[in-house]
Amino acid sequence: MNVTELKIEKFESFLLDVPTIRPHILSMATMHSQTIVLLRITFSDGTVGLGEASTIGGLAYGDESPEGIKVSLDSYFAPLLLNQPYKSVGGTMLRINKNIVGNRFAKNAIEIALMDAMGHRLGVPVSELLGGRIVDHIPVLWVLASGDLSKDIAEAEEMIASRRHNVFKIKIGKRSVDQDVAHVAAIKQALGDAASIRVDVNQAWTRWQANRGSAMLADAGIDLIEQPLRHDDIEGMKQLVQQGRIAIMADESVQGPKIAFDMTTAYSADVYSIKIAQSGGLSEAARVASIVSISGAAPYGGTMLEPHIGTVASAQLFSTFPSLEWGTELFAPLLLKEQYVNETLDYVDFGLTVPNSPGLGISLDEDKVSYFSRK
Protein backbone atom coordinates (compact mmCIF):
# COMPACT_ATOMS: atom_id res chain seq x y z
CA MET A 1 0.00 0.00 0.00
CA ASN A 2 1.30 3.42 -0.95
CA VAL A 3 1.80 5.70 2.06
CA THR A 4 -0.42 8.33 0.41
CA GLU A 5 -3.32 5.83 0.60
CA LEU A 6 -2.96 5.20 4.32
CA LYS A 7 -5.67 6.04 6.84
CA ILE A 8 -5.98 5.64 10.59
CA GLU A 9 -8.74 3.08 11.10
CA LYS A 10 -8.65 2.63 14.90
CA PHE A 11 -7.81 5.02 17.71
CA GLU A 12 -7.97 3.38 21.16
CA SER A 13 -7.03 4.81 24.54
CA PHE A 14 -6.95 3.09 27.94
CA LEU A 15 -6.31 4.17 31.53
CA LEU A 16 -4.05 1.78 33.44
CA ASP A 17 -3.41 1.96 37.20
CA VAL A 18 -0.18 0.15 38.13
CA PRO A 19 1.12 0.04 41.74
CA THR A 20 4.66 1.16 42.55
CA ILE A 21 7.23 -0.90 44.47
CA ARG A 22 7.23 1.69 47.28
CA PRO A 23 5.80 5.12 48.04
CA HIS A 24 7.41 7.73 45.79
CA ILE A 25 7.56 10.94 47.83
CA LEU A 26 7.81 14.35 46.16
CA SER A 27 7.40 17.84 47.56
CA MET A 28 3.86 18.10 46.16
CA ALA A 29 2.55 14.51 46.34
CA THR A 30 3.19 10.94 47.43
CA MET A 31 2.62 8.32 44.75
CA HIS A 32 1.58 4.74 45.51
CA SER A 33 0.69 3.91 41.90
CA GLN A 34 1.12 5.34 38.44
CA THR A 35 -1.82 6.09 36.16
CA ILE A 36 -0.95 5.64 32.51
CA VAL A 37 -2.78 6.67 29.36
CA LEU A 38 -2.08 3.94 26.83
CA LEU A 39 -2.75 4.75 23.16
CA ARG A 40 -3.00 2.30 20.26
CA ILE A 41 -3.38 3.53 16.68
CA THR A 42 -4.12 1.06 13.86
CA PHE A 43 -3.56 1.99 10.21
CA SER A 44 -5.32 0.71 7.12
CA ASP A 45 -2.22 -1.32 6.15
CA GLY A 46 -2.42 -3.20 9.45
CA THR A 47 0.50 -1.34 11.05
CA VAL A 48 0.00 -0.60 14.75
CA GLY A 49 1.64 2.20 16.74
CA LEU A 50 1.75 2.47 20.53
CA GLY A 51 1.85 5.70 22.50
CA GLU A 52 1.75 6.60 26.17
CA ALA A 53 1.25 9.53 28.51
CA SER A 54 1.54 9.93 32.26
CA THR A 55 1.80 12.70 34.79
CA ILE A 56 3.29 12.92 38.28
CA GLY A 57 0.76 12.83 41.09
CA GLY A 58 -2.26 13.57 38.89
CA LEU A 59 -2.73 17.36 38.82
CA ALA A 60 -0.32 18.00 41.69
CA TYR A 61 2.63 18.47 39.30
CA GLY A 62 1.22 20.17 36.21
CA ASP A 63 -1.90 21.23 34.34
CA GLU A 64 -2.69 17.88 32.68
CA SER A 65 -4.06 14.74 34.31
CA PRO A 66 -4.30 11.19 32.93
CA GLU A 67 -8.10 11.36 32.99
CA GLY A 68 -8.09 14.70 31.16
CA ILE A 69 -5.58 13.41 28.60
CA LYS A 70 -7.81 10.44 27.78
CA VAL A 71 -10.91 12.63 27.41
CA SER A 72 -9.01 14.99 25.11
CA LEU A 73 -7.67 12.12 23.01
CA ASP A 74 -11.10 10.53 22.58
CA SER A 75 -13.13 13.72 22.17
CA TYR A 76 -10.88 16.00 20.13
CA PHE A 77 -7.87 14.18 18.69
CA ALA A 78 -9.60 11.01 17.47
CA PRO A 79 -12.21 12.81 15.27
CA LEU A 80 -9.39 14.83 13.73
CA LEU A 81 -7.44 11.70 12.73
CA LEU A 82 -9.83 8.82 12.14
CA ASN A 83 -10.40 7.86 8.48
CA GLN A 84 -8.45 10.86 7.23
CA PRO A 85 -5.70 10.51 4.58
CA TYR A 86 -2.35 9.97 6.28
CA LYS A 87 0.88 11.09 4.59
CA SER A 88 3.51 11.63 7.30
CA VAL A 89 4.19 12.06 11.01
CA GLY A 90 5.17 15.70 10.50
CA GLY A 91 2.13 16.55 8.41
CA THR A 92 -0.22 14.93 10.91
CA MET A 93 1.35 16.73 13.88
CA LEU A 94 1.14 20.04 11.98
CA ARG A 95 -2.59 19.49 11.41
CA ILE A 96 -3.07 18.63 15.09
CA ASN A 97 -1.18 21.73 16.25
CA LYS A 98 -3.23 23.97 13.94
CA ASN A 99 -6.48 22.64 15.39
CA ILE A 100 -5.70 21.94 19.05
CA VAL A 101 -4.07 24.36 21.48
CA GLY A 102 -1.85 23.08 24.32
CA ASN A 103 -2.42 19.49 25.44
CA ARG A 104 1.30 18.73 25.12
CA PHE A 105 1.11 15.36 26.88
CA ALA A 106 -1.67 14.11 24.60
CA LYS A 107 0.19 15.33 21.52
CA ASN A 108 3.29 13.51 22.70
CA ALA A 109 1.38 10.22 23.06
CA ILE A 110 0.11 10.56 19.49
CA GLU A 111 3.50 11.37 17.98
CA ILE A 112 5.07 8.39 19.78
CA ALA A 113 2.42 6.11 18.28
CA LEU A 114 2.81 7.59 14.80
CA MET A 115 6.60 7.16 14.91
CA ASP A 116 6.30 3.65 16.32
CA ALA A 117 4.07 2.68 13.40
CA MET A 118 6.38 4.36 10.89
CA GLY A 119 9.37 2.52 12.32
CA HIS A 120 7.55 -0.80 11.92
CA ARG A 121 6.51 0.13 8.39
CA LEU A 122 10.11 0.95 7.40
CA GLY A 123 11.78 -1.73 9.50
CA VAL A 124 13.92 0.72 11.52
CA PRO A 125 14.01 1.86 15.19
CA VAL A 126 12.47 5.24 16.02
CA SER A 127 15.95 6.68 16.61
CA GLU A 128 16.57 6.46 12.86
CA LEU A 129 13.53 8.69 12.25
CA LEU A 130 15.06 11.25 14.60
CA GLY A 131 18.43 11.60 12.89
CA GLY A 132 20.11 8.34 13.86
CA ARG A 133 21.44 7.11 17.18
CA ILE A 134 24.96 7.85 18.34
CA VAL A 135 25.02 5.44 21.27
CA ASP A 136 23.24 2.19 22.12
CA HIS A 137 23.53 2.56 25.90
CA ILE A 138 22.59 5.61 27.97
CA PRO A 139 23.32 6.31 31.67
CA VAL A 140 20.33 6.20 34.02
CA LEU A 141 20.07 7.45 37.60
CA TRP A 142 17.79 6.20 40.38
CA VAL A 143 15.59 8.32 42.61
CA LEU A 144 15.81 7.79 46.37
CA ALA A 145 12.35 8.91 47.43
CA SER A 146 11.34 6.86 50.45
CA GLY A 147 12.14 9.73 52.83
CA ASP A 148 13.74 7.25 55.26
CA LEU A 149 17.52 7.71 55.69
CA SER A 150 18.50 4.12 56.42
CA LYS A 151 16.26 2.79 53.62
CA ASP A 152 17.65 5.28 51.12
CA ILE A 153 21.27 4.40 51.97
CA ALA A 154 20.62 0.64 51.84
CA GLU A 155 18.76 1.02 48.52
CA ALA A 156 21.62 3.04 47.00
CA GLU A 157 24.28 0.60 48.19
CA GLU A 158 22.36 -2.29 46.65
CA MET A 159 22.06 -0.43 43.34
CA ILE A 160 25.81 0.31 43.25
CA ALA A 161 26.75 -3.29 44.12
CA SER A 162 24.54 -4.68 41.35
CA ARG A 163 25.89 -2.10 38.84
CA ARG A 164 22.36 -0.92 38.13
CA HIS A 165 22.80 2.74 39.22
CA ASN A 166 25.60 4.86 40.66
CA VAL A 167 23.95 8.27 40.28
CA PHE A 168 21.11 9.14 42.64
CA LYS A 169 18.54 11.91 42.83
CA ILE A 170 16.90 12.71 46.14
CA LYS A 171 13.51 14.39 46.34
CA ILE A 172 13.48 17.23 48.86
CA GLY A 173 11.34 20.27 49.65
CA LYS A 174 8.71 18.82 51.99
CA ARG A 175 10.74 19.43 55.15
CA SER A 176 12.76 22.42 56.30
CA VAL A 177 15.94 23.31 54.42
CA ASP A 178 18.06 22.22 57.39
CA GLN A 179 16.30 18.85 57.67
CA ASP A 180 16.51 18.19 53.93
CA VAL A 181 20.18 19.11 53.69
CA ALA A 182 21.01 16.95 56.72
CA HIS A 183 19.25 13.99 55.09
CA VAL A 184 21.02 14.45 51.76
CA ALA A 185 24.42 15.11 53.35
CA ALA A 186 24.17 11.90 55.41
CA ILE A 187 23.49 9.88 52.25
CA LYS A 188 26.42 11.50 50.45
CA GLN A 189 28.70 10.82 53.41
CA ALA A 190 27.63 7.17 53.55
CA LEU A 191 28.17 6.58 49.81
CA GLY A 192 31.25 8.76 49.35
CA ASP A 193 32.90 8.86 45.94
CA ALA A 194 31.06 5.71 44.82
CA ALA A 195 28.05 7.81 43.81
CA SER A 196 27.01 11.17 42.39
CA ILE A 197 24.19 12.77 44.40
CA ARG A 198 21.72 15.33 43.03
CA VAL A 199 18.56 16.80 44.57
CA ASP A 200 15.19 17.73 43.10
CA VAL A 201 13.23 20.43 44.91
CA ASN A 202 10.26 20.42 42.50
CA GLN A 203 9.76 24.22 42.82
CA ALA A 204 9.29 24.08 46.61
CA TRP A 205 11.84 26.73 47.70
CA THR A 206 11.63 30.49 47.96
CA ARG A 207 14.59 32.53 46.73
CA TRP A 208 15.88 32.89 50.30
CA GLN A 209 15.65 29.14 50.88
CA ALA A 210 17.34 28.47 47.55
CA ASN A 211 20.24 30.81 48.30
CA ARG A 212 20.80 29.22 51.69
CA GLY A 213 20.15 25.65 50.58
CA SER A 214 22.41 25.80 47.53
CA ALA A 215 25.36 26.92 49.63
CA MET A 216 24.78 24.16 52.17
CA LEU A 217 24.33 21.48 49.51
CA ALA A 218 27.50 22.57 47.69
CA ASP A 219 29.43 22.25 50.97
CA ALA A 220 27.99 18.74 51.42
CA GLY A 221 29.39 17.62 48.04
CA ILE A 222 26.09 17.52 46.16
CA ASP A 223 26.53 17.90 42.39
CA LEU A 224 23.29 19.51 41.17
CA ILE A 225 19.99 21.09 42.24
CA GLU A 226 16.96 20.52 40.04
CA GLN A 227 14.24 23.19 39.79
CA PRO A 228 14.66 24.85 43.20
CA LEU A 229 12.31 27.74 42.35
CA ARG A 230 8.88 28.19 40.74
CA HIS A 231 8.81 27.35 37.04
CA ASP A 232 8.19 31.00 36.14
CA ASP A 233 10.94 32.50 38.34
CA ILE A 234 13.47 32.74 35.55
CA GLU A 235 15.28 35.66 37.17
CA GLY A 236 15.69 33.77 40.44
CA MET A 237 17.13 30.78 38.59
CA LYS A 238 19.53 33.09 36.76
CA GLN A 239 20.77 34.52 40.06
CA LEU A 240 21.52 31.02 41.38
CA VAL A 241 23.47 30.21 38.21
CA GLN A 242 25.48 33.41 38.54
CA GLN A 243 26.52 32.47 42.07
CA GLY A 244 28.30 29.45 40.61
CA ARG A 245 28.14 27.35 43.77
CA ILE A 246 26.49 24.28 42.27
CA ALA A 247 24.97 23.23 38.93
CA ILE A 248 21.36 24.37 38.53
CA MET A 249 18.93 22.34 36.41
CA ALA A 250 15.69 23.64 34.92
CA ASP A 251 12.88 21.10 34.68
CA GLU A 252 9.31 22.28 35.19
CA SER A 253 10.32 25.56 33.53
CA VAL A 254 11.17 23.85 30.23
CA GLN A 255 7.80 23.69 28.49
CA GLY A 256 8.73 23.71 24.83
CA PRO A 257 11.21 25.36 22.44
CA LYS A 258 10.12 28.99 22.97
CA ILE A 259 10.62 28.86 26.74
CA ALA A 260 13.88 26.95 26.28
CA PHE A 261 15.09 29.74 23.97
CA ASP A 262 14.11 32.45 26.45
CA MET A 263 15.82 30.67 29.34
CA THR A 264 19.04 29.84 27.51
CA THR A 265 19.44 33.38 26.22
CA ALA A 266 18.99 34.61 29.81
CA TYR A 267 21.51 32.04 31.13
CA SER A 268 18.91 30.80 33.60
CA ALA A 269 20.21 27.24 34.06
CA ASP A 270 23.35 25.18 33.60
CA VAL A 271 21.44 22.01 32.70
CA TYR A 272 18.03 21.52 31.05
CA SER A 273 15.79 18.50 31.55
CA ILE A 274 14.45 17.42 28.16
CA LYS A 275 11.07 15.70 28.56
CA ILE A 276 9.20 14.52 25.50
CA ALA A 277 5.79 14.96 27.18
CA GLN A 278 6.53 18.38 28.61
CA SER A 279 7.89 19.50 25.23
CA GLY A 280 4.82 18.33 23.35
CA GLY A 281 6.33 15.39 21.47
CA LEU A 282 9.55 13.83 20.22
CA SER A 283 10.09 16.42 17.47
CA GLU A 284 9.57 19.37 19.81
CA ALA A 285 11.84 17.77 22.42
CA ALA A 286 14.53 17.41 19.76
CA ARG A 287 14.17 21.15 19.05
CA VAL A 288 14.53 21.94 22.76
CA ALA A 289 17.69 19.82 22.92
CA SER A 290 19.16 21.64 19.92
CA ILE A 291 18.49 25.03 21.48
CA VAL A 292 20.09 23.94 24.76
CA SER A 293 23.15 22.49 23.05
CA ILE A 294 23.68 25.54 20.83
CA SER A 295 23.51 27.79 23.90
CA GLY A 296 26.39 25.95 25.55
CA ALA A 297 24.22 24.54 28.35
CA ALA A 298 23.84 20.79 28.89
CA PRO A 299 20.81 18.66 27.90
CA TYR A 300 19.62 16.01 30.34
CA GLY A 301 17.25 13.13 29.68
CA GLY A 302 14.18 13.73 31.83
CA THR A 303 11.03 11.73 32.48
CA MET A 304 7.42 12.26 33.47
CA LEU A 305 7.60 8.79 35.02
CA GLU A 306 6.38 7.30 31.75
CA PRO A 307 6.70 3.54 32.01
CA HIS A 308 7.90 1.26 29.21
CA ILE A 309 6.53 2.90 26.05
CA GLY A 310 7.33 6.49 27.03
CA THR A 311 10.70 5.45 28.46
CA VAL A 312 11.74 3.66 25.27
CA ALA A 313 10.50 6.58 23.14
CA SER A 314 12.61 8.95 25.26
CA ALA A 315 15.61 6.64 25.05
CA GLN A 316 15.31 6.52 21.25
CA LEU A 317 15.56 10.32 21.19
CA PHE A 318 18.28 10.63 23.83
CA SER A 319 20.44 8.11 21.98
CA THR A 320 20.72 10.69 19.16
CA PHE A 321 22.15 13.42 21.42
CA PRO A 322 25.85 14.22 20.79
CA SER A 323 26.40 14.56 24.54
CA LEU A 324 24.65 13.41 27.72
CA GLU A 325 27.06 14.77 30.31
CA TRP A 326 24.49 14.60 33.12
CA GLY A 327 22.85 11.37 31.90
CA THR A 328 19.15 10.53 32.10
CA GLU A 329 16.53 9.48 34.62
CA LEU A 330 14.67 6.85 32.60
CA PHE A 331 14.06 4.62 35.61
CA ALA A 332 10.24 4.65 35.67
CA PRO A 333 9.67 1.05 34.49
CA LEU A 334 11.72 -0.12 37.49
CA LEU A 335 9.41 1.78 39.84
CA LEU A 336 6.39 -0.37 38.94
CA LYS A 337 5.52 -3.65 40.67
CA GLU A 338 4.50 -5.23 37.37
CA GLN A 339 4.82 -4.51 33.66
CA TYR A 340 2.20 -4.65 30.93
CA VAL A 341 4.51 -5.18 27.96
CA ASN A 342 6.15 -8.38 26.76
CA GLU A 343 9.72 -7.05 26.65
CA THR A 344 11.95 -6.56 29.70
CA LEU A 345 14.18 -3.52 29.35
CA ASP A 346 17.90 -4.12 29.78
CA TYR A 347 19.19 -2.06 32.72
CA VAL A 348 22.88 -2.95 33.04
CA ASP A 349 26.22 -1.23 33.74
CA PHE A 350 24.55 1.82 35.31
CA GLY A 351 22.36 2.51 32.30
CA LEU A 352 19.76 1.35 29.79
CA THR A 353 20.41 -0.47 26.52
CA VAL A 354 18.32 1.24 23.84
CA PRO A 355 16.13 -1.29 21.93
CA ASN A 356 17.17 -1.73 18.31
CA SER A 357 14.07 -3.44 16.92
CA PRO A 358 11.75 -1.72 14.43
CA GLY A 359 9.65 1.08 15.90
CA LEU A 360 9.92 1.22 19.66
CA GLY A 361 10.57 -2.50 19.94
CA ILE A 362 7.70 -2.82 22.44
CA SER A 363 4.58 -5.02 22.31
CA LEU A 364 1.68 -5.22 24.76
CA ASP A 365 0.89 -8.05 27.15
CA GLU A 366 -2.83 -7.94 26.46
CA ASP A 367 -3.76 -9.89 29.61
CA LYS A 368 -1.88 -7.40 31.81
CA VAL A 369 -3.37 -4.45 29.93
CA SER A 370 -6.84 -5.85 30.61
CA TYR A 371 -5.97 -6.51 34.27
CA PHE A 372 -4.66 -3.00 34.97
CA SER A 373 -7.22 -1.13 32.84
CA ARG A 374 -9.59 1.09 34.77
CA LYS A 375 -13.07 -0.32 34.35
XYZ file of C-alpha atoms in Angstrom:
375
model
C 0.000 0.000 0.000
C 1.303 3.422 -0.950
C 1.803 5.701 2.063
C -0.423 8.326 0.410
C -3.321 5.830 0.599
C -2.964 5.196 4.318
C -5.666 6.039 6.835
C -5.985 5.635 10.585
C -8.745 3.078 11.104
C -8.648 2.634 14.898
C -7.806 5.015 17.713
C -7.968 3.382 21.156
C -7.031 4.811 24.541
C -6.953 3.091 27.939
C -6.307 4.169 31.532
C -4.050 1.782 33.443
C -3.406 1.957 37.203
C -0.185 0.153 38.128
C 1.119 0.041 41.743
C 4.662 1.162 42.547
C 7.230 -0.902 44.470
C 7.235 1.693 47.280
C 5.800 5.117 48.036
C 7.409 7.732 45.790
C 7.563 10.937 47.834
C 7.812 14.350 46.164
C 7.405 17.845 47.562
C 3.860 18.099 46.159
C 2.550 14.508 46.341
C 3.193 10.942 47.433
C 2.621 8.321 44.749
C 1.583 4.739 45.513
C 0.693 3.908 41.902
C 1.118 5.336 38.440
C -1.818 6.087 36.165
C -0.945 5.641 32.512
C -2.779 6.673 29.360
C -2.081 3.942 26.825
C -2.750 4.751 23.158
C -2.997 2.297 20.260
C -3.381 3.534 16.677
C -4.116 1.064 13.861
C -3.557 1.991 10.211
C -5.322 0.706 7.123
C -2.217 -1.319 6.145
C -2.419 -3.204 9.454
C 0.495 -1.340 11.051
C -0.004 -0.598 14.752
C 1.641 2.199 16.741
C 1.753 2.469 20.532
C 1.853 5.705 22.502
C 1.754 6.604 26.167
C 1.251 9.533 28.511
C 1.539 9.926 32.258
C 1.802 12.704 34.793
C 3.294 12.915 38.280
C 0.759 12.828 41.086
C -2.260 13.573 38.891
C -2.733 17.358 38.817
C -0.319 17.998 41.685
C 2.628 18.471 39.297
C 1.220 20.174 36.205
C -1.901 21.229 34.340
C -2.692 17.885 32.676
C -4.061 14.742 34.312
C -4.302 11.190 32.930
C -8.095 11.363 32.991
C -8.086 14.697 31.165
C -5.584 13.415 28.601
C -7.814 10.440 27.784
C -10.911 12.626 27.414
C -9.011 14.991 25.108
C -7.666 12.124 23.011
C -11.099 10.530 22.585
C -13.131 13.717 22.166
C -10.877 15.997 20.126
C -7.873 14.177 18.685
C -9.603 11.013 17.467
C -12.211 12.809 15.267
C -9.386 14.834 13.727
C -7.443 11.704 12.727
C -9.833 8.824 12.138
C -10.398 7.860 8.484
C -8.447 10.864 7.229
C -5.696 10.513 4.579
C -2.352 9.966 6.278
C 0.885 11.087 4.593
C 3.511 11.628 7.297
C 4.188 12.061 11.006
C 5.170 15.696 10.504
C 2.127 16.546 8.411
C -0.220 14.932 10.912
C 1.346 16.725 13.876
C 1.140 20.039 11.975
C -2.591 19.488 11.415
C -3.070 18.630 15.093
C -1.179 21.730 16.247
C -3.227 23.965 13.941
C -6.485 22.638 15.385
C -5.697 21.937 19.054
C -4.068 24.359 21.482
C -1.846 23.085 24.315
C -2.416 19.491 25.438
C 1.304 18.730 25.122
C 1.110 15.359 26.878
C -1.672 14.111 24.596
C 0.190 15.328 21.516
C 3.288 13.508 22.696
C 1.379 10.222 23.063
C 0.109 10.560 19.492
C 3.500 11.372 17.983
C 5.074 8.392 19.783
C 2.415 6.110 18.282
C 2.814 7.591 14.804
C 6.600 7.161 14.914
C 6.300 3.647 16.324
C 4.065 2.684 13.405
C 6.380 4.365 10.886
C 9.370 2.523 12.325
C 7.552 -0.797 11.923
C 6.514 0.128 8.391
C 10.115 0.953 7.401
C 11.784 -1.731 9.500
C 13.925 0.722 11.521
C 14.005 1.856 15.186
C 12.470 5.237 16.019
C 15.947 6.681 16.611
C 16.568 6.460 12.856
C 13.532 8.685 12.252
C 15.062 11.255 14.600
C 18.426 11.602 12.886
C 20.114 8.340 13.858
C 21.438 7.106 17.178
C 24.956 7.853 18.338
C 25.016 5.438 21.270
C 23.239 2.189 22.119
C 23.532 2.558 25.900
C 22.595 5.615 27.968
C 23.325 6.312 31.666
C 20.329 6.202 34.024
C 20.075 7.451 37.600
C 17.790 6.197 40.376
C 15.592 8.323 42.614
C 15.809 7.785 46.367
C 12.354 8.913 47.428
C 11.345 6.865 50.446
C 12.143 9.729 52.826
C 13.744 7.253 55.265
C 17.516 7.711 55.693
C 18.499 4.119 56.420
C 16.257 2.788 53.623
C 17.654 5.284 51.122
C 21.266 4.400 51.967
C 20.619 0.643 51.840
C 18.764 1.024 48.524
C 21.623 3.036 46.999
C 24.277 0.599 48.193
C 22.356 -2.293 46.653
C 22.065 -0.430 43.340
C 25.812 0.305 43.252
C 26.747 -3.286 44.121
C 24.541 -4.685 41.347
C 25.887 -2.099 38.835
C 22.364 -0.916 38.128
C 22.801 2.739 39.216
C 25.598 4.856 40.660
C 23.950 8.267 40.282
C 21.114 9.144 42.642
C 18.538 11.907 42.826
C 16.897 12.706 46.143
C 13.511 14.393 46.340
C 13.480 17.234 48.861
C 11.342 20.275 49.654
C 8.712 18.822 51.986
C 10.738 19.427 55.147
C 12.760 22.423 56.296
C 15.940 23.311 54.420
C 18.063 22.218 57.391
C 16.303 18.846 57.672
C 16.507 18.191 53.933
C 20.179 19.110 53.692
C 21.009 16.951 56.720
C 19.245 13.990 55.088
C 21.017 14.451 51.764
C 24.423 15.107 53.354
C 24.166 11.904 55.410
C 23.494 9.879 52.252
C 26.425 11.495 50.447
C 28.704 10.824 53.408
C 27.631 7.172 53.549
C 28.171 6.580 49.806
C 31.249 8.764 49.346
C 32.900 8.859 45.938
C 31.061 5.709 44.820
C 28.052 7.810 43.807
C 27.008 11.167 42.393
C 24.189 12.771 44.404
C 21.720 15.325 43.030
C 18.560 16.802 44.571
C 15.189 17.731 43.103
C 13.230 20.432 44.913
C 10.261 20.420 42.501
C 9.764 24.222 42.824
C 9.293 24.085 46.614
C 11.841 26.726 47.697
C 11.630 30.486 47.956
C 14.589 32.532 46.729
C 15.876 32.891 50.299
C 15.653 29.145 50.884
C 17.342 28.466 47.546
C 20.242 30.806 48.300
C 20.803 29.218 51.692
C 20.149 25.651 50.581
C 22.408 25.796 47.526
C 25.364 26.918 49.628
C 24.782 24.157 52.167
C 24.335 21.481 49.507
C 27.504 22.566 47.694
C 29.432 22.250 50.973
C 27.991 18.738 51.423
C 29.391 17.615 48.044
C 26.087 17.519 46.155
C 26.531 17.902 42.393
C 23.289 19.507 41.174
C 19.988 21.086 42.244
C 16.956 20.521 40.039
C 14.239 23.185 39.786
C 14.661 24.850 43.195
C 12.306 27.739 42.347
C 8.884 28.192 40.736
C 8.815 27.345 37.042
C 8.187 31.000 36.137
C 10.937 32.497 38.344
C 13.471 32.738 35.550
C 15.284 35.661 37.168
C 15.693 33.770 40.436
C 17.125 30.779 38.588
C 19.527 33.087 36.762
C 20.768 34.521 40.061
C 21.520 31.021 41.376
C 23.470 30.212 38.206
C 25.484 33.407 38.537
C 26.519 32.467 42.067
C 28.300 29.445 40.613
C 28.140 27.346 43.773
C 26.494 24.280 42.268
C 24.969 23.229 38.933
C 21.357 24.366 38.532
C 18.927 22.345 36.407
C 15.685 23.640 34.919
C 12.881 21.102 34.679
C 9.305 22.282 35.187
C 10.320 25.564 33.527
C 11.174 23.848 30.233
C 7.801 23.694 28.488
C 8.731 23.714 24.832
C 11.213 25.364 22.437
C 10.119 28.990 22.974
C 10.623 28.861 26.738
C 13.877 26.955 26.281
C 15.089 29.737 23.971
C 14.106 32.455 26.447
C 15.818 30.665 29.339
C 19.037 29.839 27.507
C 19.439 33.385 26.216
C 18.993 34.612 29.806
C 21.514 32.037 31.127
C 18.908 30.805 33.601
C 20.213 27.245 34.058
C 23.353 25.181 33.597
C 21.439 22.012 32.702
C 18.035 21.520 31.054
C 15.791 18.500 31.550
C 14.448 17.420 28.157
C 11.067 15.703 28.559
C 9.196 14.523 25.504
C 5.785 14.961 27.176
C 6.534 18.381 28.613
C 7.891 19.503 25.227
C 4.818 18.329 23.347
C 6.330 15.394 21.469
C 9.552 13.834 20.220
C 10.091 16.417 17.469
C 9.568 19.366 19.809
C 11.839 17.768 22.424
C 14.532 17.412 19.764
C 14.172 21.150 19.051
C 14.531 21.936 22.759
C 17.688 19.821 22.924
C 19.159 21.635 19.917
C 18.485 25.029 21.483
C 20.087 23.935 24.758
C 23.152 22.486 23.053
C 23.676 25.541 20.831
C 23.509 27.792 23.902
C 26.389 25.946 25.552
C 24.220 24.537 28.352
C 23.839 20.793 28.892
C 20.811 18.665 27.899
C 19.623 16.012 30.340
C 17.253 13.134 29.678
C 14.185 13.730 31.835
C 11.026 11.729 32.483
C 7.417 12.263 33.474
C 7.601 8.792 35.025
C 6.382 7.304 31.753
C 6.704 3.536 32.011
C 7.896 1.257 29.209
C 6.531 2.904 26.053
C 7.331 6.488 27.034
C 10.699 5.454 28.458
C 11.738 3.662 25.270
C 10.500 6.581 23.139
C 12.612 8.948 25.257
C 15.614 6.636 25.050
C 15.311 6.515 21.254
C 15.562 10.319 21.185
C 18.281 10.634 23.829
C 20.440 8.108 21.981
C 20.723 10.686 19.157
C 22.150 13.425 21.422
C 25.854 14.221 20.793
C 26.400 14.564 24.539
C 24.649 13.408 27.719
C 27.060 14.774 30.308
C 24.491 14.596 33.116
C 22.850 11.373 31.904
C 19.147 10.528 32.098
C 16.525 9.478 34.618
C 14.674 6.850 32.597
C 14.063 4.617 35.614
C 10.239 4.654 35.670
C 9.674 1.049 34.490
C 11.723 -0.115 37.494
C 9.407 1.782 39.843
C 6.386 -0.370 38.942
C 5.521 -3.650 40.665
C 4.500 -5.231 37.367
C 4.822 -4.513 33.659
C 2.204 -4.647 30.935
C 4.510 -5.179 27.955
C 6.155 -8.382 26.758
C 9.721 -7.054 26.651
C 11.955 -6.556 29.701
C 14.183 -3.515 29.352
C 17.903 -4.120 29.779
C 19.194 -2.061 32.715
C 22.883 -2.950 33.042
C 26.222 -1.231 33.740
C 24.546 1.823 35.314
C 22.359 2.505 32.304
C 19.765 1.352 29.788
C 20.410 -0.475 26.518
C 18.316 1.239 23.840
C 16.135 -1.285 21.930
C 17.174 -1.731 18.310
C 14.066 -3.444 16.923
C 11.748 -1.717 14.428
C 9.653 1.084 15.903
C 9.917 1.221 19.665
C 10.569 -2.495 19.942
C 7.699 -2.824 22.439
C 4.578 -5.016 22.313
C 1.677 -5.218 24.761
C 0.888 -8.047 27.152
C -2.833 -7.940 26.456
C -3.755 -9.886 29.607
C -1.884 -7.399 31.807
C -3.372 -4.446 29.929
C -6.841 -5.849 30.612
C -5.970 -6.512 34.266
C -4.660 -3.004 34.972
C -7.216 -1.129 32.842
C -9.585 1.089 34.768
C -13.067 -0.318 34.354
